[in-house]
Short mmCIF file of C-alpha atoms in Angstrom, two decimals:
data_model
loop_
_atom_site.label_atom_id
_atom_site.label_comp_id
_atom_site.label_asym_id
_atom_site.label_seq_id
_atom_site.Cartn_x
_atom_site.Cartn_y
_atom_site.Cartn_z
CA UNK A 1 -72.03 52.05 -58.85
CA UNK A 2 -73.82 48.75 -58.57
CA UNK A 3 -71.93 45.52 -58.01
CA UNK A 4 -72.57 41.93 -58.87
CA UNK A 5 -71.29 38.54 -57.73
CA UNK A 6 -68.96 36.82 -60.17
CA UNK A 7 -69.05 33.11 -60.86
CA UNK A 8 -68.27 30.96 -57.83
CA UNK A 9 -65.43 29.18 -59.62
CA UNK A 10 -63.65 32.50 -60.09
CA UNK A 11 -64.10 33.27 -56.39
CA UNK A 12 -62.64 29.89 -55.43
CA UNK A 13 -59.60 30.48 -57.64
CA UNK A 14 -59.05 33.84 -55.96
CA UNK A 15 -59.35 32.31 -52.50
CA UNK A 16 -56.74 29.69 -53.37
CA UNK A 17 -54.22 32.22 -54.69
CA UNK A 18 -54.84 35.46 -52.82
CA UNK A 19 -53.02 34.72 -49.54
CA UNK A 20 -49.93 33.43 -51.34
CA UNK A 21 -50.09 36.40 -53.73
CA UNK A 22 -50.18 38.92 -50.90
CA UNK A 23 -47.30 37.29 -49.09
CA UNK A 24 -45.18 37.40 -52.24
CA UNK A 25 -46.29 40.94 -52.97
CA UNK A 26 -45.67 42.38 -49.53
CA UNK A 27 -42.39 40.58 -48.93
CA UNK A 28 -41.20 41.85 -52.32
CA UNK A 29 -41.92 45.42 -51.32
CA UNK A 30 -38.39 45.95 -50.09
CA UNK A 31 -36.71 44.74 -53.22
CA UNK A 32 -35.34 46.64 -56.15
CA UNK A 33 -36.60 48.45 -59.23
CA UNK A 34 -39.20 46.23 -60.97
CA UNK A 35 -41.29 45.98 -57.77
CA UNK A 36 -41.07 49.70 -57.00
CA UNK A 37 -42.86 50.98 -60.11
CA UNK A 38 -45.76 48.78 -61.13
CA UNK A 39 -48.86 50.57 -62.30
CA UNK A 40 -52.45 49.62 -61.52
CA UNK A 41 -53.86 48.30 -64.82
CA UNK A 42 -55.69 50.78 -67.04
CA UNK A 43 -58.75 50.46 -69.27
CA UNK A 44 -57.29 52.47 -72.15
CA UNK A 45 -58.43 51.20 -75.57
CA UNK A 46 -56.83 52.95 -78.59
CA UNK A 47 -58.84 51.08 -81.27
CA UNK A 48 -58.98 53.06 -84.53
CA UNK A 49 -62.43 52.35 -86.04
CA UNK A 50 -65.27 52.54 -83.50
CA UNK A 51 -66.96 55.91 -84.17
CA UNK A 52 -68.58 56.40 -87.60
CA UNK A 53 -69.90 59.90 -88.41
CA UNK A 54 -72.77 60.74 -90.72
CA UNK A 55 -76.40 59.85 -91.22
CA UNK A 56 -76.63 56.53 -93.00
CA UNK A 57 -72.86 55.99 -92.84
CA UNK A 58 -73.04 55.23 -89.12
CA UNK A 59 -75.90 52.76 -89.64
CA UNK A 60 -73.90 50.90 -92.30
CA UNK A 61 -70.85 50.41 -90.10
CA UNK A 62 -68.71 52.99 -91.90
CA UNK A 63 -68.66 51.06 -95.20
CA UNK A 64 -68.62 54.19 -97.37
CA UNK A 65 -65.15 54.68 -98.86
CA UNK A 66 -66.45 53.99 -102.39
CA UNK A 67 -69.87 55.67 -102.01
CA UNK A 68 -69.08 58.65 -99.73
CA UNK A 69 -70.94 61.82 -100.69
CA UNK A 70 -71.65 65.27 -99.29
CA UNK A 71 -70.29 66.35 -95.88
CA UNK A 72 -69.44 62.89 -94.44
CA UNK A 73 -67.16 62.33 -97.44
CA UNK A 74 -64.70 64.71 -95.76
CA UNK A 75 -64.22 61.97 -93.16
CA UNK A 76 -64.54 58.86 -95.37
CA UNK A 77 -63.07 59.84 -98.74
CA UNK A 78 -62.57 63.47 -99.87
CA UNK A 79 -63.05 62.44 -103.51
CA UNK A 80 -66.76 62.09 -102.79
CA UNK A 81 -67.39 65.80 -102.16
CA UNK A 82 -66.74 66.50 -105.86
CA UNK A 83 -70.28 65.42 -106.82
CA UNK A 84 -72.00 67.81 -104.37
CA UNK A 85 -74.08 70.34 -106.33
CA UNK A 86 -75.43 72.62 -103.62
CA UNK A 87 -74.01 73.45 -100.19
CA UNK A 88 -74.63 70.71 -97.63
CA UNK A 89 -74.36 71.09 -93.88
CA UNK A 90 -74.38 68.12 -91.53
CA UNK A 91 -74.39 68.97 -87.81
CA UNK A 92 -75.68 66.32 -85.47
CA UNK A 93 -75.40 64.37 -82.29
CA UNK A 94 -74.74 60.73 -83.09
CA UNK A 95 -76.64 59.12 -80.22
CA UNK A 96 -75.89 57.41 -76.91
CA UNK A 97 -74.14 54.24 -75.84
CA UNK A 98 -74.27 52.05 -72.76
CA UNK A 99 -71.18 49.94 -72.03
CA UNK A 100 -71.28 46.83 -69.82
CA UNK A 101 -67.90 45.77 -68.47
CA UNK A 102 -67.16 42.30 -67.14
CA UNK A 103 -64.18 40.23 -66.20
CA UNK A 104 -62.66 37.69 -63.85
CA UNK A 105 -60.20 37.98 -61.00
CA UNK A 106 -62.51 39.68 -58.49
CA UNK A 107 -65.65 38.56 -56.67
CA UNK A 108 -67.34 41.95 -57.07
CA UNK A 109 -67.13 44.39 -59.97
CA UNK A 110 -69.22 47.11 -61.57
CA UNK A 111 -71.45 45.66 -64.32
CA UNK A 112 -72.14 49.02 -66.01
CA UNK A 113 -69.27 51.45 -66.36
CA UNK A 114 -70.67 54.23 -68.53
CA UNK A 115 -73.66 55.75 -70.25
CA UNK A 116 -72.60 58.60 -72.50
CA UNK A 117 -73.22 60.52 -75.70
CA UNK A 118 -71.46 59.43 -78.87
CA UNK A 119 -69.33 62.31 -80.24
CA UNK A 120 -71.18 64.49 -82.73
CA UNK A 121 -70.22 65.37 -86.27
CA UNK A 122 -70.05 68.77 -87.97
CA UNK A 123 -69.30 69.01 -91.69
CA UNK A 124 -69.98 71.29 -94.64
CA UNK A 125 -69.33 71.14 -98.38
CA UNK A 126 -69.56 74.37 -100.38
CA UNK A 127 -71.66 74.08 -103.53
CA UNK A 128 -71.69 76.07 -106.79
CA UNK A 129 -73.91 78.79 -105.38
CA UNK A 130 -71.06 79.70 -102.99
CA UNK A 131 -67.99 79.00 -105.16
CA UNK A 132 -68.80 78.79 -108.87
CA UNK A 133 -66.41 75.99 -109.77
CA UNK A 134 -67.81 73.31 -112.03
CA UNK A 135 -65.58 70.35 -111.07
CA UNK A 136 -63.98 71.32 -107.75
CA UNK A 137 -65.55 71.41 -104.29
CA UNK A 138 -64.24 72.45 -100.87
CA UNK A 139 -65.23 70.90 -97.57
CA UNK A 140 -64.56 71.14 -93.86
CA UNK A 141 -65.44 68.84 -90.96
CA UNK A 142 -64.67 68.14 -87.32
CA UNK A 143 -64.62 64.39 -86.75
CA UNK A 144 -64.06 62.27 -83.63
CA UNK A 145 -63.02 58.84 -84.99
CA UNK A 146 -61.74 57.59 -81.63
CA UNK A 147 -63.58 57.97 -78.33
CA UNK A 148 -63.32 55.89 -75.18
CA UNK A 149 -64.24 56.80 -71.58
CA UNK A 150 -64.67 53.98 -69.07
CA UNK A 151 -64.50 53.34 -65.34
CA UNK A 152 -64.52 50.25 -63.17
CA UNK A 153 -64.51 49.35 -59.48
CA UNK A 154 -63.71 45.83 -58.34
CA UNK A 155 -62.86 44.07 -55.09
CA UNK A 156 -62.45 40.70 -53.40
CA UNK A 157 -62.42 39.67 -49.71
CA UNK A 158 -62.17 35.87 -49.35
CA UNK A 159 -61.68 36.30 -45.61
CA UNK A 160 -62.27 39.22 -43.22
CA UNK A 161 -58.51 39.62 -42.85
CA UNK A 162 -57.73 39.56 -46.57
CA UNK A 163 -58.83 42.20 -49.07
CA UNK A 164 -57.94 43.50 -52.50
CA UNK A 165 -59.58 46.40 -54.35
CA UNK A 166 -59.08 48.09 -57.68
CA UNK A 167 -60.61 51.15 -59.32
CA UNK A 168 -59.77 52.90 -62.56
CA UNK A 169 -61.02 55.65 -64.86
CA UNK A 170 -59.52 55.80 -68.36
CA UNK A 171 -60.29 58.00 -71.35
CA UNK A 172 -58.85 58.17 -74.85
CA UNK A 173 -60.05 60.30 -77.77
CA UNK A 174 -58.97 61.82 -81.07
CA UNK A 175 -60.61 64.93 -82.54
CA UNK A 176 -59.76 65.71 -86.17
CA UNK A 177 -60.42 69.10 -87.84
CA UNK A 178 -60.20 68.41 -91.60
CA UNK A 179 -59.97 70.59 -94.72
CA UNK A 180 -60.74 68.84 -98.01
CA UNK A 181 -60.84 69.44 -101.76
CA UNK A 182 -62.55 67.19 -104.30
CA UNK A 183 -62.09 67.18 -108.09
CA UNK A 184 -64.39 65.48 -110.59
CA UNK A 185 -61.89 64.47 -113.28
CA UNK A 186 -64.68 62.95 -115.36
CA UNK A 187 -68.17 61.59 -114.91
CA UNK A 188 -66.68 58.32 -113.63
CA UNK A 189 -63.47 59.35 -111.85
CA UNK A 190 -63.12 61.58 -108.78
CA UNK A 191 -60.01 62.53 -106.82
CA UNK A 192 -59.69 64.18 -103.44
CA UNK A 193 -57.19 65.36 -100.84
CA UNK A 194 -57.35 66.51 -97.23
CA UNK A 195 -55.15 67.94 -94.57
CA UNK A 196 -56.02 66.74 -91.08
CA UNK A 197 -54.97 67.97 -87.65
CA UNK A 198 -55.68 65.05 -85.27
CA UNK A 199 -55.58 66.04 -81.60
CA UNK A 200 -55.18 62.92 -79.43
CA UNK A 201 -55.59 63.00 -75.67
CA UNK A 202 -55.52 60.30 -73.03
CA UNK A 203 -55.84 60.18 -69.26
CA UNK A 204 -55.81 57.43 -66.68
CA UNK A 205 -56.34 57.37 -62.93
CA UNK A 206 -56.02 54.07 -61.10
CA UNK A 207 -55.69 52.70 -57.59
CA UNK A 208 -54.83 49.21 -56.40
CA UNK A 209 -54.77 48.29 -52.71
CA UNK A 210 -54.57 45.21 -50.52
CA UNK A 211 -54.47 44.06 -46.91
CA UNK A 212 -53.28 40.86 -45.20
CA UNK A 213 -53.87 40.72 -41.44
CA UNK A 214 -53.23 37.93 -38.93
CA UNK A 215 -53.62 37.77 -35.16
CA UNK A 216 -50.19 39.37 -34.66
CA UNK A 217 -49.28 41.20 -37.88
CA UNK A 218 -50.78 43.38 -40.56
CA UNK A 219 -49.39 44.16 -43.98
CA UNK A 220 -50.80 46.32 -46.72
CA UNK A 221 -50.19 48.02 -50.04
CA UNK A 222 -51.58 51.09 -51.77
CA UNK A 223 -50.58 52.05 -55.32
CA UNK A 224 -51.98 55.02 -57.23
CA UNK A 225 -51.23 56.46 -60.64
CA UNK A 226 -52.46 59.47 -62.59
CA UNK A 227 -51.10 60.20 -66.03
CA UNK A 228 -52.29 62.11 -69.05
CA UNK A 229 -51.03 63.39 -72.35
CA UNK A 230 -52.09 65.13 -75.53
CA UNK A 231 -50.52 65.55 -78.94
CA UNK A 232 -51.35 67.50 -82.10
CA UNK A 233 -50.28 66.03 -85.44
CA UNK A 234 -50.67 66.95 -89.09
CA UNK A 235 -51.73 64.24 -91.56
CA UNK A 236 -52.09 64.18 -95.34
CA UNK A 237 -54.92 62.26 -97.03
CA UNK A 238 -55.47 61.29 -100.66
CA UNK A 239 -58.54 59.52 -102.03
CA UNK A 240 -60.10 58.30 -105.26
CA UNK A 241 -63.46 56.97 -106.43
CA UNK A 242 -64.05 55.23 -109.76
CA UNK A 243 -67.39 54.18 -111.23
CA UNK A 244 -65.97 51.25 -113.16
CA UNK A 245 -69.39 50.01 -114.30
CA UNK A 246 -72.91 51.31 -113.88
CA UNK A 247 -73.35 48.84 -111.01
CA UNK A 248 -69.79 48.84 -109.61
CA UNK A 249 -67.95 51.58 -107.71
CA UNK A 250 -64.41 51.36 -106.34
CA UNK A 251 -62.74 53.46 -103.68
CA UNK A 252 -59.21 54.05 -102.41
CA UNK A 253 -57.94 56.09 -99.45
CA UNK A 254 -54.41 56.75 -98.22
CA UNK A 255 -53.68 58.44 -94.91
CA UNK A 256 -50.08 59.37 -94.10
CA UNK A 257 -48.38 58.82 -90.74
CA UNK A 258 -48.85 61.72 -88.36
CA UNK A 259 -46.21 64.43 -88.08
CA UNK A 260 -46.08 65.78 -84.52
CA UNK A 261 -46.62 69.50 -84.08
CA UNK A 262 -46.71 69.71 -80.28
CA UNK A 263 -47.39 67.53 -77.23
CA UNK A 264 -47.70 67.76 -73.46
CA UNK A 265 -48.14 65.33 -70.58
CA UNK A 266 -48.01 64.64 -66.84
CA UNK A 267 -47.26 61.59 -64.67
CA UNK A 268 -47.73 61.00 -60.95
CA UNK A 269 -47.17 57.71 -59.14
CA UNK A 270 -47.17 56.78 -55.47
CA UNK A 271 -46.91 53.46 -53.64
CA UNK A 272 -46.87 52.72 -49.91
CA UNK A 273 -46.10 49.23 -48.59
CA UNK A 274 -46.39 48.40 -44.90
CA UNK A 275 -44.26 45.32 -44.19
CA UNK A 276 -43.40 43.22 -41.18
CA UNK A 277 -40.08 45.06 -40.76
CA UNK A 278 -41.14 48.59 -41.70
CA UNK A 279 -42.49 50.46 -44.69
CA UNK A 280 -41.47 51.44 -48.19
CA UNK A 281 -42.74 54.64 -49.82
CA UNK A 282 -42.18 55.28 -53.55
CA UNK A 283 -43.08 58.61 -55.15
CA UNK A 284 -42.70 60.14 -58.61
CA UNK A 285 -44.14 63.29 -60.13
CA UNK A 286 -43.39 65.13 -63.36
CA UNK A 287 -45.77 67.80 -64.61
CA UNK A 288 -44.00 68.02 -67.96
CA UNK A 289 -42.63 64.65 -69.10
CA UNK A 290 -41.99 63.72 -72.70
CA UNK A 291 -45.20 62.33 -74.21
CA UNK A 292 -45.55 60.79 -77.64
CA UNK A 293 -48.36 58.96 -79.39
CA UNK A 294 -47.88 58.13 -83.07
CA UNK A 295 -50.57 57.94 -85.73
CA UNK A 296 -49.53 55.23 -88.23
CA UNK A 297 -50.21 55.07 -91.95
CA UNK A 298 -53.60 53.81 -93.16
CA UNK A 299 -54.72 52.39 -96.52
CA UNK A 300 -58.37 51.59 -97.33
CA UNK A 301 -59.78 49.70 -100.30
CA UNK A 302 -63.50 49.48 -101.08
CA UNK A 303 -65.93 48.03 -103.60
CA UNK A 304 -69.65 48.79 -103.83
CA UNK A 305 -72.35 47.25 -106.00
CA UNK A 306 -75.79 48.61 -106.92
CA UNK A 307 -78.67 46.35 -107.94
CA UNK A 308 -81.83 48.41 -108.29
CA UNK A 309 -82.92 49.50 -104.80
CA UNK A 310 -80.08 47.59 -103.11
CA UNK A 311 -76.59 48.97 -102.45
CA UNK A 312 -73.83 46.96 -100.77
CA UNK A 313 -70.24 47.91 -99.94
CA UNK A 314 -67.21 46.13 -98.50
CA UNK A 315 -64.34 48.18 -97.05
CA UNK A 316 -60.96 46.82 -95.93
CA UNK A 317 -58.70 49.08 -93.85
CA UNK A 318 -55.04 48.39 -93.13
CA UNK A 319 -53.34 50.28 -90.29
CA UNK A 320 -49.56 50.10 -90.14
CA UNK A 321 -47.69 49.28 -86.96
CA UNK A 322 -44.88 51.08 -85.17
CA UNK A 323 -41.63 50.12 -83.55
CA UNK A 324 -41.33 50.28 -79.76
CA UNK A 325 -41.15 53.84 -78.47
CA UNK A 326 -41.63 55.68 -75.17
CA UNK A 327 -45.19 56.76 -74.50
CA UNK A 328 -44.01 58.64 -71.40
CA UNK A 329 -40.39 59.37 -70.50
CA UNK A 330 -38.80 61.71 -67.99
CA UNK A 331 -35.45 62.96 -66.69
CA UNK A 332 -36.91 63.32 -63.18
CA UNK A 333 -36.02 60.67 -60.58
CA UNK A 334 -38.12 58.36 -58.43
CA UNK A 335 -37.86 58.99 -54.67
CA UNK A 336 -37.87 56.01 -52.29
CA UNK A 337 -38.07 56.09 -48.49
CA UNK A 338 -37.35 52.70 -46.89
CA UNK A 339 -37.64 52.03 -43.14
CA UNK A 340 -37.12 48.25 -43.18
CA UNK A 341 -33.59 48.69 -41.79
CA UNK A 342 -34.92 50.43 -38.69
CA UNK A 343 -34.23 53.99 -39.83
CA UNK A 344 -35.47 55.94 -42.87
CA UNK A 345 -33.19 55.45 -45.87
CA UNK A 346 -33.82 57.82 -48.78
CA UNK A 347 -32.68 56.83 -52.26
CA UNK A 348 -33.49 57.80 -55.82
CA UNK A 349 -33.49 55.99 -59.13
CA UNK A 350 -34.21 56.88 -62.77
CA UNK A 351 -37.78 56.81 -64.03
CA UNK A 352 -38.36 53.88 -66.36
CA UNK A 353 -40.12 55.02 -69.54
CA UNK A 354 -43.54 53.55 -70.33
CA UNK A 355 -43.13 51.76 -73.68
CA UNK A 356 -45.70 51.31 -76.44
CA UNK A 357 -45.75 49.48 -79.75
CA UNK A 358 -48.63 49.28 -82.21
CA UNK A 359 -49.10 46.18 -84.33
CA UNK A 360 -50.42 46.11 -87.89
CA UNK A 361 -54.16 45.52 -87.98
CA UNK A 362 -56.72 44.73 -90.66
CA UNK A 363 -60.16 46.20 -90.00
CA UNK A 364 -63.20 46.07 -92.19
CA UNK A 365 -66.84 47.05 -92.69
CA UNK A 366 -69.66 45.55 -94.70
CA UNK A 367 -72.88 47.50 -95.06
CA UNK A 368 -75.68 48.51 -97.35
CA UNK A 369 -79.23 49.67 -97.65
CA UNK A 370 -82.55 48.90 -99.29
CA UNK A 371 -84.50 51.85 -100.72
CA UNK A 372 -88.22 51.35 -100.07
CA UNK A 373 -89.31 54.70 -101.51
CA UNK A 374 -87.74 58.09 -102.31
CA UNK A 375 -88.34 59.01 -98.66
CA UNK A 376 -87.60 55.76 -96.76
CA UNK A 377 -84.64 53.37 -96.71
CA UNK A 378 -83.46 50.54 -94.45
CA UNK A 379 -79.78 50.32 -93.46
CA UNK A 380 -77.47 47.83 -91.78
CA UNK A 381 -73.82 46.99 -91.37
CA UNK A 382 -71.20 44.97 -89.50
CA UNK A 383 -67.64 45.99 -88.70
CA UNK A 384 -64.42 44.61 -87.23
CA UNK A 385 -62.18 46.79 -85.07
CA UNK A 386 -58.99 44.97 -84.09
CA UNK A 387 -56.85 46.43 -81.31
CA UNK A 388 -53.47 47.85 -82.33
CA UNK A 389 -51.93 47.18 -78.90
CA UNK A 390 -48.85 44.98 -79.19
CA UNK A 391 -47.27 45.43 -75.74
CA UNK A 392 -50.00 44.17 -73.42
CA UNK A 393 -49.87 45.43 -69.84
CA UNK A 394 -47.87 48.58 -70.63
CA UNK A 395 -50.57 51.22 -70.30
CA UNK A 396 -53.14 50.00 -72.88
CA UNK A 397 -55.58 47.09 -73.05
CA UNK A 398 -55.96 44.89 -76.12
CA UNK A 399 -59.62 44.25 -76.89
CA UNK A 400 -60.71 43.23 -80.40
CA UNK A 401 -64.21 44.48 -81.19
CA UNK A 402 -66.98 43.21 -83.48
CA UNK A 403 -70.18 45.20 -83.97
CA UNK A 404 -73.33 45.53 -86.06
CA UNK A 405 -75.94 48.25 -86.61
CA UNK A 406 -79.39 48.53 -88.18
CA UNK A 407 -81.70 51.47 -88.74
CA UNK A 408 -83.92 53.58 -90.97
CA UNK A 409 -83.24 56.68 -93.06
CA UNK A 410 -85.77 59.38 -93.99
CA UNK A 411 -85.68 62.11 -96.65
CA UNK A 412 -88.05 64.99 -95.85
CA UNK A 413 -87.42 67.71 -98.39
CA UNK A 414 -84.17 69.46 -97.50
CA UNK A 415 -83.89 67.56 -94.21
CA UNK A 416 -82.46 64.04 -93.89
CA UNK A 417 -82.94 61.95 -90.76
CA UNK A 418 -81.68 58.59 -89.56
CA UNK A 419 -82.20 56.46 -86.45
CA UNK A 420 -81.00 53.03 -85.44
CA UNK A 421 -79.49 50.72 -82.85
CA UNK A 422 -76.22 48.85 -82.54
CA UNK A 423 -74.37 46.29 -80.47
CA UNK A 424 -70.63 45.81 -80.05
CA UNK A 425 -68.74 43.01 -78.31
CA UNK A 426 -65.11 42.50 -77.46
CA UNK A 427 -62.97 40.13 -75.41
CA UNK A 428 -59.45 40.16 -74.08
CA UNK A 429 -57.49 37.23 -72.66
CA UNK A 430 -56.59 39.47 -69.76
CA UNK A 431 -58.73 39.57 -66.65
CA UNK A 432 -60.05 42.65 -64.91
CA UNK A 433 -57.16 42.61 -62.45
CA UNK A 434 -54.11 41.28 -64.31
CA UNK A 435 -51.27 39.64 -62.44
CA UNK A 436 -48.86 41.94 -60.70
CA UNK A 437 -49.24 43.07 -58.14
CA UNK A 438 -52.28 40.89 -57.39
CA UNK A 439 -52.02 37.75 -59.50
CA UNK A 440 -55.10 35.87 -60.53
CA UNK A 441 -55.72 33.11 -63.02
CA UNK A 442 -56.03 34.52 -66.54
CA UNK A 443 -59.50 34.33 -67.97
CA UNK A 444 -60.94 37.33 -69.80
CA UNK A 445 -62.09 40.92 -69.86
CA UNK A 446 -65.32 41.43 -71.82
CA UNK A 447 -67.06 44.53 -73.15
CA UNK A 448 -70.59 44.89 -74.52
CA UNK A 449 -71.73 48.23 -75.91
CA UNK A 450 -75.36 48.98 -76.76
CA UNK A 451 -75.90 52.01 -78.97
CA UNK A 452 -78.85 54.20 -79.95
CA UNK A 453 -78.04 56.24 -83.08
CA UNK A 454 -79.73 59.32 -84.55
CA UNK A 455 -78.59 62.08 -86.87
CA UNK A 456 -79.90 64.94 -89.04
CA UNK A 457 -78.61 66.79 -92.09
CA UNK A 458 -79.83 69.93 -93.91
CA UNK A 459 -79.28 70.86 -97.55
CA UNK A 460 -79.37 74.55 -98.54
#
């Protein structure tokens, strides 16, 4: 990957603190528990609302709880499938995104960490020609509302005898098969319900190393971690849409907390410190630890207005928080081999669980479109995606995101097309290499994502 030079002021701060940091780090290598297990920082972002499925829905920033129709309504509000007359199939790739990663704390870091496809969307709603029900419709979709896959390489060498390097690859995703039913109670009121099976998986591989060499001594540190986990939950969803006035539509969605069906995980950690008096080797491995990731309750409220060719909608989404729980826990023990006394001394200690706590967050979307003709429409939207991470530095990063999208929609007979672009920006008051084990002065981690969107839908 390419590298770039960070600002000179950041480099000077590193030069002032690095030697002292290494001395503290390496001399602490022979001490007790907290210094023995300290993970290289990850780039895991568990934000809830970054991937928006559908044709025009994605271009309008996901602001569709009140206006959701056809197959994407399975994802946004199952009440919306009740107005589908004929069977609708939506199967599409969503586009591509380029993510630029930046931060402070190192002189050199990768400016571009990923170029990848946005997860696709597959959904179908069965019309009256398949099931001859006047007011009830059935739908199915596979949605990926959460997707994150990033890597970074960073390093600093203020002097030939002093070096620190850091690399990481983190991924986090949730895939949700969904079964929905929609009921048109009247011409103005629609109700819907879904059962979802969210499958959440995460993985992280990181390495942090350093060297401090003088004319007579050399000390160093290498820490590596590889952990991953997956969990399958079951979630209940209820939704409603009400056309209160000819120009006003309201929407409501409730999503229950997830009920765990099964989960699996693995954790491996290793650290080797070479000190003035010997070495210290720490090792832990468990191929089947306890892994848990909880999906909290969600409530969405929406209002949409229609003025001739213009439609606008505002959605507000509240995600509940959780209490502190163990993301990874294990009954296996950590093995330590210490030679600082002159002979190898082997000891063990319990594995300290990795904690996690989600905070309550308020996210939102505002979007709409202008219909130029029956075949052409212009779309745009902005959205806020706050991070749920409450315990910073314990496996996840907290980065609050703000994004916008614009594009065009086309209706060509039974085929619907859309294309557009988007930009997303987020910052964290946590630099690329947080303190411990290599302290640096806190500045920020920044993310910029550039997106090209396209999608297609076919009506039978």
